[in-house]
Amino acid sequence: MKSVVIIGGGWSGCHTALELAAAGYNVTLIEKGAELFQGVSRQFGIRIHRGPHYPRSSSTRESCRRTFDRFCEKYPEVVVPVQPAIYALAHRDSTGRESKVDADTFGEVCRESKECSEVDVSYFGPNSELEVAYSLDEPCALLNPYLKIYFETKLFKAGVRIRQNEEVTQVWKLDGGYCISTASGKEDVFDKVVNATGYASALPDGLLSNLPIKAQIKYQVCTALSYTDTWTNQPPMSFIVMDGWFPCLMPCVGEPEHKADYVVTHGAYTILGSFDSHAEAGSCLSSLAPDFMTGQIRSKIEEQMERFWPGFTQRFRYKGWKGSILPKLVTDTEFRSSVVFEADGVIYIFPGKITNVVDAADEVFALINKIDVIRCNGYGYARESELYRSRKEIEKLPIAQDRNTCFLQTHKQLSIKA
């Protein structure tokens, strides 16, 4: 029975811990926060993707289709039906530029899901600027506090030891194992280490600058505005406009019986900065002023929502805002699947969509057991992996930076204008 420590208690860390424990490993999960599922997994509506959100990334859509059923079968208790789940296309985004995909392409992408059906855009009002719309069977996942309690129970029953309020600061290799040290000075030795912190903690110097593929990584300050649906007793729904700088309304369900909360994001206005380091992104996030968010950002987002859903501000009541930091690969196709690799024996999970955790855990298992692993310049990754399948797409860098979220500096630009 090998001992494995997993650093990070979000979706990737908790799912991988359960899978390794079920396979007979002695698993310890370390989370720097006071509880599991902080950050994105705690604060934002998490769609269980079928794929249409990524019309320009065939690899991401394929990974969503491949993992959707496995995820829902693994965690049925956290799956919340969303009716309707709307994907819509509009002619021009908030900057006046045409959508990045045309109506025919968008329709083909949506119809890759057999549950897809076309929706009359007049449903959203006679003055809506939508071109076409489709309804899909695309649920969402419960968030905290339910999610935290749910996984604490599952991890305890699986025999996983949970250590919270401990930040791992360093990992180094020993003969036959690995030593980890925490901010408090505590040290422990394990046979294997899995870093599931979203590239936020315990990264050795040069790790991300010498990856086995030609890839760049940015840390994005991701925010969302919170709203409550004033129409009572309505099932959760979602409303996503594509493809460019458009708004996105998602359910944000923290309790199974409470389904009126939502978050709204926007490609140009809620990603407030993209940085080379997690620390830089954290500095930006901590500097966000309430009057900036409720003044400039809220007014812009509500104006955009009214373009496509006239009457939105009459139905939905503003509550506040929330924010977190998310790493993202810089690609031309907006690739958003999990990427797993090994460097100097330590396994790193780059987070993708929520369903991708099932693939990521499979790849972790392959690396631990040395099953068909490709080695390259000190790195390793499984042949049956997203890194291997999607390498060409990952390495396709943006041609036009002005239409890619990885280069946004919205907070800085709006602050200068103000």
mmCIF file of N, CA, C and O in Angstrom, residues 16 32 34 46 51 54 62 65 85 103 129 141 190 199 215 219 221 230 236 295 332 347 350 353 362 364 389:
data_model
loop_
_atom_site.group_PDB
_atom_site.id
_atom_site.type_symbol
_atom_site.label_atom_id
_atom_site.label_comp_id
_atom_site.label_asym_id
_atom_site.label_seq_id
_atom_site.Cartn_x
_atom_site.Cartn_y
_atom_site.Cartn_z
ATOM 1 N N THR A 16 -9.730 12.606 -7.114
ATOM 2 C CA THR A 16 -8.544 11.761 -7.239
ATOM 3 C C THR A 16 -8.266 11.021 -5.946
ATOM 4 O O THR A 16 -7.879 9.841 -5.966
ATOM 5 N N LYS A 32 -5.091 24.016 2.135
ATOM 6 C CA LYS A 32 -4.578 25.176 2.865
ATOM 7 C C LYS A 32 -5.682 25.979 3.545
ATOM 8 O O LYS A 32 -5.418 26.722 4.491
ATOM 9 N N ALA A 34 -9.628 26.556 5.419
ATOM 10 C CA ALA A 34 -10.287 26.006 6.610
ATOM 11 C C ALA A 34 -11.270 24.899 6.264
ATOM 12 O O ALA A 34 -11.716 24.168 7.152
ATOM 13 N N ILE A 46 -21.400 25.886 -11.448
ATOM 14 C CA ILE A 46 -20.579 24.933 -12.186
ATOM 15 C C ILE A 46 -21.464 24.134 -13.140
ATOM 16 O O ILE A 46 -22.232 23.273 -12.721
ATOM 17 N N GLY A 51 -20.527 20.418 -24.033
ATOM 18 C CA GLY A 51 -19.566 20.821 -25.054
ATOM 19 C C GLY A 51 -19.829 22.088 -25.833
ATOM 20 O O GLY A 51 -18.875 22.733 -26.288
ATOM 21 N N TYR A 54 -17.836 25.526 -26.168
ATOM 22 C CA TYR A 54 -16.520 25.628 -26.796
ATOM 23 C C TYR A 54 -16.614 25.272 -28.287
ATOM 24 O O TYR A 54 -16.081 24.264 -28.731
ATOM 25 N N GLU A 62 -15.063 17.130 -27.181
ATOM 26 C CA GLU A 62 -14.924 15.677 -27.134
ATOM 27 C C GLU A 62 -14.692 15.207 -25.707
ATOM 28 O O GLU A 62 -15.266 14.201 -25.268
ATOM 29 N N ARG A 65 -18.022 15.311 -23.826
ATOM 30 C CA ARG A 65 -18.900 14.199 -24.184
ATOM 31 C C ARG A 65 -18.381 12.878 -23.606
ATOM 32 O O ARG A 65 -19.178 12.028 -23.180
ATOM 33 N N ALA A 85 -31.676 24.926 -20.408
ATOM 34 C CA ALA A 85 -30.266 25.303 -20.509
ATOM 35 C C ALA A 85 -30.066 25.850 -21.916
ATOM 36 O O ALA A 85 -29.999 25.094 -22.880
ATOM 37 N N ALA A 103 -23.815 31.091 -37.685
ATOM 38 C CA ALA A 103 -24.998 30.381 -37.199
ATOM 39 C C ALA A 103 -24.987 28.905 -37.586
ATOM 40 O O ALA A 103 -25.393 28.046 -36.802
ATOM 41 N N GLU A 129 -31.653 40.724 -29.307
ATOM 42 C CA GLU A 129 -30.710 40.734 -30.426
ATOM 43 C C GLU A 129 -30.156 39.341 -30.747
ATOM 44 O O GLU A 129 -29.188 39.214 -31.499
ATOM 45 N N ALA A 141 -23.811 21.486 -11.080
ATOM 46 C CA ALA A 141 -23.434 20.779 -9.858
ATOM 47 C C ALA A 141 -23.705 21.653 -8.649
ATOM 48 O O ALA A 141 -23.566 22.877 -8.691
ATOM 49 N N PHE A 190 6.094 10.914 1.932
ATOM 50 C CA PHE A 190 5.116 10.088 1.232
ATOM 51 C C PHE A 190 5.795 9.398 0.053
ATOM 52 O O PHE A 190 6.838 9.853 -0.435
ATOM 53 N N TYR A 199 -2.060 24.888 -10.026
ATOM 54 C CA TYR A 199 -0.774 25.569 -10.265
ATOM 55 C C TYR A 199 -0.624 26.793 -9.370
ATOM 56 O O TYR A 199 -0.049 27.804 -9.756
ATOM 57 N N ALA A 215 3.480 25.586 -24.520
ATOM 58 C CA ALA A 215 2.256 26.122 -23.933
ATOM 59 C C ALA A 215 2.586 27.250 -22.971
ATOM 60 O O ALA A 215 3.625 27.244 -22.322
ATOM 61 N N TYR A 219 -2.736 33.402 -15.194
ATOM 62 C CA TYR A 219 -3.606 33.333 -14.024
ATOM 63 C C TYR A 219 -4.626 34.457 -14.140
ATOM 64 O O TYR A 219 -4.266 35.631 -14.165
ATOM 65 N N VAL A 221 -7.991 36.682 -13.041
ATOM 66 C CA VAL A 221 -8.862 37.151 -11.963
ATOM 67 C C VAL A 221 -10.291 37.047 -12.483
ATOM 68 O O VAL A 221 -10.734 37.862 -13.300
ATOM 69 N N THR A 230 -36.471 36.657 -8.878
ATOM 70 C CA THR A 230 -37.656 37.072 -8.116
ATOM 71 C C THR A 230 -38.898 36.282 -8.494
ATOM 72 O O THR A 230 -39.920 36.391 -7.812
ATOM 73 N N PRO A 236 -34.059 25.791 -11.802
ATOM 74 C CA PRO A 236 -32.853 26.466 -12.289
ATOM 75 C C PRO A 236 -32.799 26.469 -13.813
ATOM 76 O O PRO A 236 -33.196 25.506 -14.461
ATOM 77 N N GLY A 295 -20.529 49.527 -9.485
ATOM 78 C CA GLY A 295 -20.736 50.666 -10.362
ATOM 79 C C GLY A 295 -20.432 50.331 -11.802
ATOM 80 O O GLY A 295 -21.332 50.062 -12.603
ATOM 81 N N ASP A 332 -5.459 29.497 -29.041
ATOM 82 C CA ASP A 332 -6.334 30.192 -29.974
ATOM 83 C C ASP A 332 -7.741 29.621 -29.952
ATOM 84 O O ASP A 332 -8.687 30.276 -30.372
ATOM 85 N N ILE A 347 3.271 14.658 -9.578
ATOM 86 C CA ILE A 347 2.200 14.732 -10.576
ATOM 87 C C ILE A 347 1.420 16.036 -10.392
ATOM 88 O O ILE A 347 1.030 16.380 -9.270
ATOM 89 N N PHE A 350 -3.627 20.148 -14.092
ATOM 90 C CA PHE A 350 -4.099 21.453 -14.548
ATOM 91 C C PHE A 350 -5.610 21.342 -14.713
ATOM 92 O O PHE A 350 -6.093 20.530 -15.501
ATOM 93 N N LYS A 353 -12.684 21.389 -17.178
ATOM 94 C CA LYS A 353 -14.090 21.438 -16.805
ATOM 95 C C LYS A 353 -14.355 20.435 -15.694
ATOM 96 O O LYS A 353 -13.587 19.501 -15.472
ATOM 97 N N ASP A 362 -7.776 9.114 -13.895
ATOM 98 C CA ASP A 362 -7.265 7.972 -14.673
ATOM 99 C C ASP A 362 -5.800 8.196 -15.055
ATOM 100 O O ASP A 362 -4.977 7.275 -15.000
ATOM 101 N N VAL A 364 -3.624 10.192 -13.538
ATOM 102 C CA VAL A 364 -2.805 10.119 -12.318
ATOM 103 C C VAL A 364 -2.478 8.672 -11.994
ATOM 104 O O VAL A 364 -1.325 8.320 -11.680
ATOM 105 N N ARG A 389 -3.604 13.580 -26.674
ATOM 106 C CA ARG A 389 -4.654 13.670 -27.688
ATOM 107 C C ARG A 389 -4.764 15.074 -28.288
ATOM 108 O O ARG A 389 -5.045 15.234 -29.473
#
